[in-house]
mmCIF file of C-alpha atoms in Angstrom:
data_model
loop_
_atom_site.group_PDB
_atom_site.id
_atom_site.type_symbol
_atom_site.label_atom_id
_atom_site.label_comp_id
_atom_site.label_asym_id
_atom_site.label_seq_id
_atom_site.Cartn_x
_atom_site.Cartn_y
_atom_site.Cartn_z
ATOM 1 C CA MET A 121 20.061 21.964 11.144
ATOM 2 C CA GLN A 122 17.990 19.415 9.358
ATOM 3 C CA LYS A 123 16.280 18.455 12.606
ATOM 4 C CA ASN A 124 15.453 22.092 13.340
ATOM 5 C CA ASN A 125 13.910 22.442 9.896
ATOM 6 C CA GLU A 126 11.806 19.366 10.521
ATOM 7 C CA ARG A 127 10.530 20.766 13.796
ATOM 8 C CA ARG A 128 9.573 23.988 12.083
ATOM 9 C CA LEU A 129 7.738 22.166 9.304
ATOM 10 C CA MET A 130 5.834 19.607 11.342
ATOM 11 C CA LYS A 131 2.821 19.792 13.583
ATOM 12 C CA PRO A 132 1.627 16.855 15.733
ATOM 13 C CA GLY A 133 0.371 14.134 13.392
ATOM 14 C CA SER A 134 -2.770 12.058 13.151
ATOM 15 C CA ILE A 135 -2.797 8.285 13.635
ATOM 16 C CA LEU A 136 -4.328 6.324 10.775
ATOM 17 C CA SER A 137 -5.142 2.636 10.645
ATOM 18 C CA VAL A 138 -5.295 1.481 7.014
ATOM 19 C CA LEU A 139 -5.008 -2.297 7.320
ATOM 20 C CA ILE A 140 -1.800 -1.170 8.924
ATOM 21 C CA ILE A 141 -1.645 1.648 11.507
ATOM 22 C CA LEU A 142 -0.385 4.887 10.016
ATOM 23 C CA LEU A 143 0.452 8.403 11.198
ATOM 24 C CA ILE A 144 0.338 11.566 9.070
ATOM 25 C CA SER A 145 1.430 15.046 10.112
ATOM 26 C CA VAL A 146 0.496 18.372 8.583
ATOM 27 C CA PHE A 147 3.259 20.488 7.052
ATOM 28 C CA PRO A 148 2.175 24.166 7.401
ATOM 29 C CA ALA A 149 4.835 25.374 4.965
ATOM 30 C CA MET A 150 3.097 23.348 2.255
ATOM 31 C CA ALA A 151 -0.467 24.422 2.958
ATOM 32 C CA SER A 152 -0.502 27.823 1.287
ATOM 33 C CA GLY A 153 -1.990 28.219 -2.160
ATOM 34 C CA GLN A 154 -3.010 25.715 -4.845
ATOM 35 C CA SER A 155 -1.017 24.463 -7.788
ATOM 36 C CA GLY A 156 -1.232 26.575 -10.918
ATOM 37 C CA LYS A 157 0.201 23.804 -13.090
ATOM 38 C CA PRO A 158 -1.835 22.805 -16.164
ATOM 39 C CA GLN A 159 -3.823 19.599 -16.076
ATOM 40 C CA LEU A 160 -2.051 16.486 -17.340
ATOM 41 C CA THR A 161 -2.834 15.172 -20.810
ATOM 42 C CA LYS A 162 -3.132 11.489 -21.686
ATOM 43 C CA LYS A 163 0.132 11.671 -23.638
ATOM 44 C CA GLU A 164 1.981 13.188 -20.672
ATOM 45 C CA ILE A 165 0.830 10.443 -18.301
ATOM 46 C CA ILE A 166 1.815 7.672 -20.728
ATOM 47 C CA LEU A 167 5.239 9.307 -21.099
ATOM 48 C CA LEU A 168 5.641 9.368 -17.303
ATOM 49 C CA LEU A 169 4.702 5.681 -17.160
ATOM 50 C CA LYS A 170 7.352 4.819 -19.750
ATOM 51 C CA GLN A 171 9.980 6.759 -17.807
ATOM 52 C CA SER A 172 9.129 4.914 -14.584
ATOM 53 C CA ALA A 173 9.041 1.427 -16.118
ATOM 54 C CA GLU A 174 12.406 0.432 -14.656
ATOM 55 C CA HIS A 175 11.760 1.785 -11.163
ATOM 56 C CA ARG A 176 9.765 0.059 -8.464
ATOM 57 C CA PHE A 177 8.108 2.896 -6.581
ATOM 58 C CA GLU A 178 7.998 5.899 -8.915
ATOM 59 C CA GLN A 179 4.383 5.295 -9.888
ATOM 60 C CA GLY A 180 3.506 6.679 -6.469
ATOM 61 C CA ASP A 181 5.011 9.960 -7.693
ATOM 62 C CA ILE A 182 2.857 9.828 -10.825
ATOM 63 C CA ALA A 183 -0.279 9.239 -8.742
ATOM 64 C CA ALA A 184 0.540 12.229 -6.548
ATOM 65 C CA GLU A 185 1.182 14.407 -9.612
ATOM 66 C CA ILE A 186 -2.203 13.410 -11.068
ATOM 67 C CA SER A 187 -3.944 14.149 -7.761
ATOM 68 C CA GLU A 188 -2.241 17.541 -7.627
ATOM 69 C CA ARG A 189 -2.801 18.689 -11.223
ATOM 70 C CA GLY A 190 -5.876 16.798 -12.408
ATOM 71 C CA VAL A 191 -6.423 15.500 -15.947
ATOM 72 C CA ALA A 192 -7.379 17.245 -19.193
ATOM 73 C CA PHE A 193 -9.292 14.372 -20.785
ATOM 74 C CA THR A 194 -12.441 12.328 -20.319
ATOM 75 C CA VAL A 195 -11.902 9.288 -18.106
ATOM 76 C CA ASP A 196 -13.732 6.178 -19.281
ATOM 77 C CA GLU A 197 -13.019 2.453 -19.257
ATOM 78 C CA LYS A 198 -11.373 2.567 -22.690
ATOM 79 C CA THR A 199 -8.985 5.280 -21.507
ATOM 80 C CA LEU A 200 -8.201 3.345 -18.317
ATOM 81 C CA ASP A 201 -7.400 0.243 -20.377
ATOM 82 C CA GLU A 202 -4.894 2.299 -22.395
ATOM 83 C CA PHE A 203 -3.124 3.273 -19.181
ATOM 84 C CA ARG A 204 -3.188 -0.322 -17.908
ATOM 85 C CA GLN A 205 -1.570 -1.462 -21.172
ATOM 86 C CA ALA A 206 1.070 1.222 -20.640
ATOM 87 C CA GLY A 207 1.861 -0.389 -17.279
ATOM 88 C CA ALA A 208 -0.191 1.759 -14.889
ATOM 89 C CA ARG A 209 -0.573 0.223 -11.442
ATOM 90 C CA SER A 210 -3.684 0.550 -9.287
ATOM 91 C CA PHE A 211 -2.245 3.688 -7.607
ATOM 92 C CA VAL A 212 -2.240 5.527 -10.925
ATOM 93 C CA ILE A 213 -5.573 4.127 -12.138
ATOM 94 C CA GLU A 214 -7.351 5.200 -8.948
ATOM 95 C CA ALA A 215 -5.739 8.664 -9.092
ATOM 96 C CA ILE A 216 -6.937 9.083 -12.695
ATOM 97 C CA LYS A 217 -10.457 8.000 -11.710
ATOM 98 C CA ARG A 218 -10.550 10.530 -8.880
ATOM 99 C CA ALA A 219 -9.181 13.300 -11.073
ATOM 100 C CA GLY A 220 -11.627 12.470 -13.866
ATOM 101 C CA SER A 221 -14.609 12.662 -11.523
ATOM 102 C CA GLN A 222 -13.664 16.099 -10.170
ATOM 103 C CA PRO A 223 -14.895 19.296 -11.867
ATOM 104 C CA ALA A 224 -12.183 21.544 -13.232
ATOM 105 C CA THR A 225 -10.888 23.984 -10.593
ATOM 106 C CA GLN A 226 -9.300 27.355 -11.028
ATOM 107 C CA PRO A 227 -6.017 28.192 -9.300
ATOM 108 C CA GLY A 228 -6.766 28.997 -5.668
ATOM 109 C CA GLU A 229 -9.900 26.866 -5.511
ATOM 110 C CA LYS A 230 -10.006 23.794 -3.285
ATOM 111 C CA ALA A 231 -10.866 20.464 -4.836
ATOM 112 C CA SER A 232 -13.856 18.696 -3.332
ATOM 113 C CA GLU A 233 -13.224 15.909 -0.851
ATOM 114 C CA ALA A 234 -16.587 14.340 -1.670
ATOM 115 C CA SER A 235 -16.551 10.651 -2.351
ATOM 116 C CA ASN A 236 -16.549 9.573 -5.959
ATOM 117 C CA PRO A 237 -19.734 7.904 -7.201
ATOM 118 C CA PRO A 238 -19.351 4.419 -8.674
ATOM 119 C CA ASP A 239 -18.609 4.339 -12.389
ATOM 120 C CA PRO A 240 -21.674 2.721 -14.046
ATOM 121 C CA GLU A 241 -19.562 1.669 -17.056
ATOM 122 C CA ARG A 242 -16.962 -0.143 -14.955
ATOM 123 C CA PRO A 243 -17.125 -3.931 -15.481
ATOM 124 C CA ARG A 244 -18.592 -5.766 -12.529
ATOM 125 C CA LEU A 245 -16.102 -8.082 -10.842
ATOM 126 C CA ARG A 246 -17.008 -11.684 -10.261
ATOM 127 C CA THR A 247 -16.804 -12.895 -6.681
ATOM 128 C CA ALA A 248 -14.287 -15.683 -6.297
ATOM 129 C CA GLU A 249 -15.884 -18.821 -4.898
ATOM 130 C CA SER A 250 -14.181 -19.866 -1.696
ATOM 131 C CA THR A 251 -12.887 -23.427 -1.827
ATOM 132 C CA PRO A 252 -12.341 -25.015 1.591
ATOM 133 C CA PRO A 253 -8.676 -25.755 2.321
ATOM 134 C CA PRO A 254 -7.522 -29.363 2.572
ATOM 135 C CA ALA A 255 -8.572 -31.134 5.745
ATOM 136 C CA VAL A 256 -6.015 -30.920 8.552
ATOM 137 C CA GLU A 257 -5.886 -34.708 8.954
ATOM 138 C CA LEU A 258 -4.297 -35.127 5.518
ATOM 139 C CA THR A 259 -0.668 -36.155 5.366
ATOM 140 C CA PRO A 260 1.708 -33.482 4.019
ATOM 141 C CA GLU A 261 1.931 -35.331 0.711
ATOM 142 C CA ALA A 262 -1.848 -35.661 0.387
ATOM 143 C CA ARG A 263 -2.306 -32.020 1.338
ATOM 144 C CA GLU A 264 0.072 -30.855 -1.376
ATOM 145 C CA GLU A 265 -1.706 -33.060 -3.895
ATOM 146 C CA ALA A 266 -5.095 -31.622 -2.909
ATOM 147 C CA LEU A 267 -3.775 -28.058 -3.043
ATOM 148 C CA ALA A 268 -2.394 -28.591 -6.541
ATOM 149 C CA LYS A 269 -5.914 -29.342 -7.794
ATOM 150 C CA LEU A 270 -7.274 -25.972 -6.632
ATOM 151 C CA PRO A 271 -7.391 -22.894 -8.900
ATOM 152 C CA LEU A 272 -4.395 -20.561 -8.613
ATOM 153 C CA LEU A 273 -6.385 -17.933 -6.709
ATOM 154 C CA GLU A 274 -7.555 -20.471 -4.121
ATOM 155 C CA GLN A 275 -4.032 -21.803 -3.611
ATOM 156 C CA ALA A 276 -2.865 -18.241 -2.963
ATOM 157 C CA ARG A 277 -5.774 -17.812 -0.533
ATOM 158 C CA TYR A 278 -4.750 -20.938 1.369
ATOM 159 C CA HIS A 279 -1.144 -19.792 1.734
ATOM 160 C CA ALA A 280 -2.225 -16.292 2.817
ATOM 161 C CA MET A 281 -4.558 -17.646 5.484
ATOM 162 C CA GLU A 282 -1.911 -19.979 6.928
ATOM 163 C CA PHE A 283 0.471 -17.012 7.305
ATOM 164 C CA SER A 284 -0.366 -16.099 10.913
ATOM 165 C CA GLU A 285 -0.871 -19.701 12.040
ATOM 166 C CA ASP A 286 2.675 -20.872 11.331
ATOM 167 C CA LEU A 287 4.633 -17.649 11.795
ATOM 168 C CA PRO A 288 7.562 -18.039 14.244
ATOM 169 C CA ASP A 289 8.839 -15.453 16.688
ATOM 170 C CA PHE A 290 11.259 -13.268 14.744
ATOM 171 C CA ARG A 291 13.105 -9.986 14.575
ATOM 172 C CA VAL A 292 13.683 -7.756 11.561
ATOM 173 C CA THR A 293 15.214 -4.357 10.842
ATOM 174 C CA GLN A 294 13.111 -1.723 9.086
ATOM 175 C CA ILE A 295 14.679 1.134 7.105
ATOM 176 C CA VAL A 296 12.064 3.852 6.573
ATOM 177 C CA LYS A 297 12.581 6.861 4.309
ATOM 178 C CA ARG A 298 9.914 9.504 4.917
ATOM 179 C CA TYR A 299 9.009 12.034 2.241
ATOM 180 C CA ALA A 300 6.551 14.933 2.043
ATOM 181 C CA ARG A 301 5.058 16.915 -0.807
ATOM 182 C CA GLY A 302 2.765 19.933 -0.944
ATOM 183 C CA PRO A 303 1.358 22.553 -3.326
ATOM 184 C CA SER A 304 4.609 24.520 -3.252
ATOM 185 C CA SER A 305 6.796 21.416 -3.714
ATOM 186 C CA LYS A 306 7.915 20.280 -7.156
ATOM 187 C CA ASP A 307 9.268 16.930 -5.997
ATOM 188 C CA TRP A 308 9.115 14.679 -2.977
ATOM 189 C CA GLU A 309 11.270 16.081 -0.177
ATOM 190 C CA LEU A 310 13.103 13.619 2.067
ATOM 191 C CA GLN A 311 12.260 14.455 5.684
ATOM 192 C CA ASP A 312 14.345 11.834 7.483
ATOM 193 C CA THR A 313 15.488 8.206 7.551
ATOM 194 C CA LEU A 314 14.626 5.849 10.393
ATOM 195 C CA GLU A 315 16.199 2.563 11.456
ATOM 196 C CA ILE A 316 13.762 0.515 13.524
ATOM 197 C CA ALA A 317 14.025 -2.858 15.259
ATOM 198 C CA LEU A 318 10.769 -4.798 14.938
ATOM 199 C CA SER A 319 10.182 -7.894 17.053
ATOM 200 C CA TYR A 320 7.223 -10.252 16.750
ATOM 201 C CA ASN A 321 5.826 -13.053 18.870
ATOM 202 C CA ALA A 322 2.445 -14.728 18.755
ATOM 203 C CA LYS A 323 1.399 -13.709 22.284
ATOM 204 C CA GLU A 324 2.369 -10.023 22.275
ATOM 205 C CA GLY A 325 2.296 -9.144 18.584
ATOM 206 C CA GLU A 326 4.701 -6.509 17.261
ATOM 207 C CA LYS A 327 7.017 -4.218 19.199
ATOM 208 C CA PHE A 328 9.036 -1.343 17.739
ATOM 209 C CA GLN A 329 12.283 0.225 18.904
ATOM 210 C CA LEU A 330 13.756 3.279 17.187
ATOM 211 C CA LEU A 331 17.498 2.661 16.805
ATOM 212 C CA LYS A 332 18.730 5.491 14.579
ATOM 213 C CA LEU A 333 17.442 8.785 13.206
ATOM 214 C CA ASN A 334 19.243 10.000 10.074
ATOM 215 C CA GLY A 335 22.031 7.492 10.719
ATOM 216 C CA ALA A 336 22.741 8.601 14.295
ATOM 217 C CA PRO A 337 21.792 6.643 17.439
ATOM 218 C CA THR A 338 18.857 8.197 19.287
ATOM 219 C CA LYS A 339 17.169 7.859 22.678
ATOM 220 C CA GLN A 340 13.870 9.059 21.252
ATOM 221 C CA SER A 341 11.146 6.420 21.410
ATOM 222 C CA TYR A 342 9.231 5.235 18.375
ATOM 223 C CA GLU A 343 5.988 6.519 19.892
ATOM 224 C CA GLN A 344 7.442 10.035 20.219
ATOM 225 C CA LEU A 345 8.154 10.358 16.511
ATOM 226 C CA GLY A 346 6.423 13.146 14.635
ATOM 227 C CA GLY A 347 5.589 12.932 10.959
ATOM 228 C CA SER A 348 4.241 9.989 9.012
ATOM 229 C CA THR A 349 4.923 6.551 10.488
ATOM 230 C CA SER A 350 3.664 3.070 9.744
ATOM 231 C CA THR A 351 3.365 0.716 12.687
ATOM 232 C CA GLY A 352 1.263 -2.232 11.657
ATOM 233 C CA ASP A 353 1.431 -5.786 10.485
ATOM 234 C CA PHE A 354 2.057 -5.634 6.730
ATOM 235 C CA GLY A 355 1.829 -9.399 6.691
ATOM 236 C CA SER A 356 -1.853 -9.269 7.690
ATOM 237 C CA VAL A 357 -2.779 -7.358 4.522
ATOM 238 C CA LEU A 358 -2.979 -10.589 2.517
ATOM 239 C CA ALA A 359 -4.846 -12.461 5.246
ATOM 240 C CA ALA A 360 -7.455 -9.696 5.414
ATOM 241 C CA LEU A 361 -7.825 -9.588 1.630
ATOM 242 C CA PHE A 362 -8.325 -13.350 1.249
ATOM 243 C CA SER A 363 -10.481 -13.802 4.354
ATOM 244 C CA PRO A 364 -13.925 -15.232 3.451
ATOM 245 C CA GLN A 365 -15.529 -12.556 5.649
ATOM 246 C CA THR A 366 -14.084 -9.845 3.397
ATOM 247 C CA GLN A 367 -15.912 -11.282 0.357
ATOM 248 C CA ALA A 368 -13.378 -9.715 -2.007
ATOM 249 C CA ALA A 369 -14.357 -9.845 -5.675
ATOM 250 C CA PHE A 370 -11.466 -10.908 -7.919
ATOM 251 C CA LYS A 371 -10.969 -10.602 -11.669
ATOM 252 C CA GLU A 372 -8.018 -12.076 -13.570
ATOM 253 C CA VAL A 373 -6.612 -9.320 -15.784
ATOM 254 C CA ARG A 374 -3.240 -10.357 -17.219
ATOM 255 C CA SER A 375 -0.053 -12.408 -16.981
ATOM 256 C CA GLU A 376 3.122 -10.531 -16.134
ATOM 257 C CA THR A 377 6.750 -11.120 -15.191
ATOM 258 C CA PHE A 378 7.412 -9.593 -11.780
ATOM 259 C CA ASN A 379 10.921 -9.566 -10.301
ATOM 260 C CA GLY A 380 11.897 -12.284 -12.772
ATOM 261 C CA ARG A 381 8.961 -14.545 -11.895
ATOM 262 C CA LYS A 382 5.889 -15.467 -13.903
ATOM 263 C CA THR A 383 2.766 -14.132 -12.226
ATOM 264 C CA VAL A 384 -0.941 -13.746 -12.843
ATOM 265 C CA VAL A 385 -2.392 -10.373 -11.846
ATOM 266 C CA PHE A 386 -5.858 -10.203 -10.296
ATOM 267 C CA ASP A 387 -7.750 -6.980 -9.691
ATOM 268 C CA PHE A 388 -9.888 -7.004 -6.564
ATOM 269 C CA SER A 389 -12.570 -4.943 -4.885
ATOM 270 C CA VAL A 390 -13.826 -4.964 -1.284
ATOM 271 C CA LYS A 391 -17.099 -3.264 -0.437
ATOM 272 C CA LYS A 392 -17.310 -0.946 2.550
ATOM 273 C CA VAL A 393 -19.908 -3.173 4.218
ATOM 274 C CA ASN A 394 -17.401 -6.068 4.256
ATOM 275 C CA SER A 395 -14.254 -4.043 4.939
ATOM 276 C CA ARG A 396 -12.442 -4.070 8.268
ATOM 277 C CA SER A 397 -10.112 -1.292 7.171
ATOM 278 C CA GLU A 398 -10.550 1.554 9.636
ATOM 279 C CA ILE A 399 -9.006 4.992 9.109
ATOM 280 C CA THR A 400 -8.595 6.996 12.323
ATOM 281 C CA ASP A 401 -7.633 10.661 12.566
ATOM 282 C CA LYS A 402 -6.377 10.983 16.134
ATOM 283 C CA SER A 403 -6.228 14.788 16.087
ATOM 284 C CA SER A 404 -10.012 14.959 15.652
ATOM 285 C CA GLY A 405 -10.825 11.603 17.213
ATOM 286 C CA ARG A 406 -12.760 10.584 14.114
ATOM 287 C CA SER A 407 -12.741 7.153 12.483
ATOM 288 C CA VAL A 408 -14.271 5.796 9.292
ATOM 289 C CA ILE A 409 -14.459 2.425 7.581
ATOM 290 C CA ALA A 410 -13.613 2.466 3.872
ATOM 291 C CA GLY A 411 -13.805 -0.051 1.080
ATOM 292 C CA TYR A 412 -10.798 -0.573 -1.136
ATOM 293 C CA SER A 413 -9.654 -1.948 -4.473
ATOM 294 C CA GLY A 414 -6.342 -2.849 -6.041
ATOM 295 C CA SER A 415 -4.261 -5.622 -7.590
ATOM 296 C CA VAL A 416 -2.412 -8.720 -6.394
ATOM 297 C CA TRP A 417 0.449 -10.525 -8.202
ATOM 298 C CA ILE A 418 0.429 -14.322 -7.686
ATOM 299 C CA ASP A 419 3.481 -16.456 -8.505
ATOM 300 C CA THR A 420 2.418 -19.260 -10.851
ATOM 301 C CA GLU A 421 5.135 -21.573 -9.478
ATOM 302 C CA THR A 422 4.954 -21.071 -5.694
ATOM 303 C CA LYS A 423 1.265 -19.995 -5.668
ATOM 304 C CA ARG A 424 2.218 -17.196 -3.251
ATOM 305 C CA SER A 425 1.312 -13.527 -3.531
ATOM 306 C CA LEU A 426 4.386 -11.462 -4.418
ATOM 307 C CA ARG A 427 2.864 -7.979 -4.407
ATOM 308 C CA VAL A 428 -0.383 -6.318 -3.372
ATOM 309 C CA GLU A 429 -1.470 -2.743 -4.061
ATOM 310 C CA LEU A 430 -4.599 -1.217 -2.619
ATOM 311 C CA SER A 431 -6.334 2.146 -2.659
ATOM 312 C CA HIS A 432 -9.149 3.124 -0.303
ATOM 313 C CA GLU A 433 -12.296 4.286 -2.052
ATOM 314 C CA ASN A 434 -15.194 6.599 -1.262
ATOM 315 C CA ILE A 435 -13.739 7.815 2.018
ATOM 316 C CA GLN A 436 -16.445 9.703 3.888
ATOM 317 C CA PRO A 437 -16.837 13.311 2.617
ATOM 318 C CA GLY A 438 -15.257 15.854 4.938
ATOM 319 C CA PHE A 439 -12.971 13.330 6.620
ATOM 320 C CA PRO A 440 -9.483 14.855 7.148
ATOM 321 C CA ILE A 441 -7.737 12.120 5.144
ATOM 322 C CA SER A 442 -8.853 11.719 1.525
ATOM 323 C CA LEU A 443 -5.960 9.611 0.140
ATOM 324 C CA ALA A 444 -4.844 6.339 1.749
ATOM 325 C CA GLU A 445 -2.942 3.825 -0.381
ATOM 326 C CA ASN A 446 -0.254 1.241 0.198
ATOM 327 C CA ALA A 447 1.744 -1.444 -1.595
ATOM 328 C CA VAL A 448 3.634 -4.398 -0.130
ATOM 329 C CA GLU A 449 6.111 -6.762 -1.820
ATOM 330 C CA TYR A 450 6.719 -10.239 -0.399
ATOM 331 C CA ASP A 451 9.221 -13.051 -0.807
ATOM 332 C CA LEU A 452 10.020 -16.379 0.799
ATOM 333 C CA VAL A 453 12.409 -15.885 3.711
ATOM 334 C CA THR A 454 14.188 -18.677 5.581
ATOM 335 C CA ILE A 455 14.078 -18.425 9.382
ATOM 336 C CA ALA A 456 15.656 -21.231 11.405
ATOM 337 C CA GLY A 457 15.572 -23.524 8.385
ATOM 338 C CA GLU A 458 11.898 -22.956 7.499
ATOM 339 C CA LYS A 459 10.475 -20.844 4.665
ATOM 340 C CA TYR A 460 7.928 -18.085 5.315
ATOM 341 C CA LEU A 461 6.304 -15.514 3.041
ATOM 342 C CA LEU A 462 7.168 -12.135 4.576
ATOM 343 C CA PRO A 463 7.261 -8.471 3.488
ATOM 344 C CA LEU A 464 10.479 -7.196 1.911
ATOM 345 C CA ARG A 465 9.400 -3.732 0.777
ATOM 346 C CA ALA A 466 6.406 -1.461 1.292
ATOM 347 C CA GLU A 467 5.183 1.983 0.318
ATOM 348 C CA VAL A 468 2.519 4.092 2.014
ATOM 349 C CA LEU A 469 0.852 7.171 0.487
ATOM 350 C CA LEU A 470 -1.381 9.433 2.595
ATOM 351 C CA GLY A 471 -2.774 12.863 1.949
ATOM 352 C CA ARG A 472 -5.370 15.588 1.867
ATOM 353 C CA ASP A 473 -6.352 16.218 -1.749
ATOM 354 C CA SER A 474 -8.094 19.535 -1.020
ATOM 355 C CA GLU A 475 -4.882 21.011 0.447
ATOM 356 C CA ARG A 476 -2.578 19.002 -1.845
ATOM 357 C CA ILE A 477 -0.540 17.815 1.125
ATOM 358 C CA TYR A 478 0.883 14.292 0.844
ATOM 359 C CA SER A 479 3.267 12.010 2.716
ATOM 360 C CA ARG A 480 5.115 8.986 1.383
ATOM 361 C CA ASN A 481 7.009 6.314 3.293
ATOM 362 C CA VAL A 482 9.300 3.825 1.532
ATOM 363 C CA ILE A 483 10.081 0.879 3.806
ATOM 364 C CA GLU A 484 12.633 -1.936 3.518
ATOM 365 C CA PHE A 485 12.685 -5.032 5.731
ATOM 366 C CA LYS A 486 16.172 -6.440 6.312
ATOM 367 C CA ASN A 487 17.797 -9.288 8.242
ATOM 368 C CA TYR A 488 14.867 -11.435 9.315
ATOM 369 C CA ARG A 489 16.005 -13.758 12.107
ATOM 370 C CA LYS A 490 14.717 -15.906 14.942
ATOM 371 C CA PHE A 491 16.551 -14.450 17.868
ATOM 372 C CA ASP A 492 20.199 -15.011 16.834
ATOM 373 C CA SER A 493 19.624 -17.449 13.958
ATOM 374 C CA ASP A 494 20.796 -16.778 10.435
ATOM 375 C CA VAL A 495 18.406 -15.778 7.683
ATOM 376 C CA LYS A 496 18.708 -15.779 3.924
ATOM 377 C CA LEU A 497 16.466 -15.217 0.912
ATOM 378 C CA VAL A 498 15.461 -18.321 -1.015
ATOM 379 C CA PRO A 499 17.028 -18.184 -4.515
ATOM 380 C CA ASP A 500 14.628 -17.444 -7.376
ATOM 381 C CA ASN A 501 15.090 -20.936 -8.786
#
């Protein structure tokens, strides 16, 4: 019965490529009417942030609620700093900015999909100077010594750029929980759960095989799936961000303990002219390039990036997709006796703000292995 309901709710989706390749479907049952809920106050948002402090992904819910209801206060840099101090991630900050730039709408009116103009009061980010990595002819000991002399951000850049060069062939299991939310939905509604086998090798890239749908074996192929899917290399997100061609501007904002580790958080911004992040709506055949901004958490001990959040900005007015955000969490994984920084969890948010239709995928990566070799997480210490 659940499958029948899903068929009734879903239309063929649209393929998106947002650093990773994504697919969003339209849920007709959610497309009628606009929310009549009152706009959120500053106090209400701070309360929601406090309630979500112990949960990893619930801030995506807060961002969707803000996008749906709007805000009942003036959004300026001082206000944004208050939310940052309350623990707001980039998802929430960007949602507040969008809501604050939109004129108040009456129930039944559609919010504008026009791109938000830059905030003239927003501090300008300094561009991190790219320091060349140690020369390849250095011995391992000399290389480590040279790396240790670089600033934290440049050490993280080096490790991100070496990701694809040293990555072995591996297999991993993905568990994907797919949710949807619309103007008539109070909460996120679980659509289905997927179990996917992902294999990677340097010559052919990634391959996906759908193993189970809602816990039951299935003969359906991954490509035949409806709804919102994510089919790209989450590992390449960091490489793209730290690439010199991207010219990302970084700003150190705070120190924070993340998953029991001491980290430094940097906000970043990538201009559209330097972005390689393409969003494609397959149903219309349209594609746009968008800039993006977000935050990255860098481990002060390992100098690796543990989490990255990004939100696409100023998506072309009238484009079918107006919300495209994702977050990825990483950790060191041992494959065949060697350590590699690989994704452990991810979240993808997509939507159409004017229709208040959103999709959310929560993804876990389990059992990394090189063919039949064992794999284990490196202990925190």
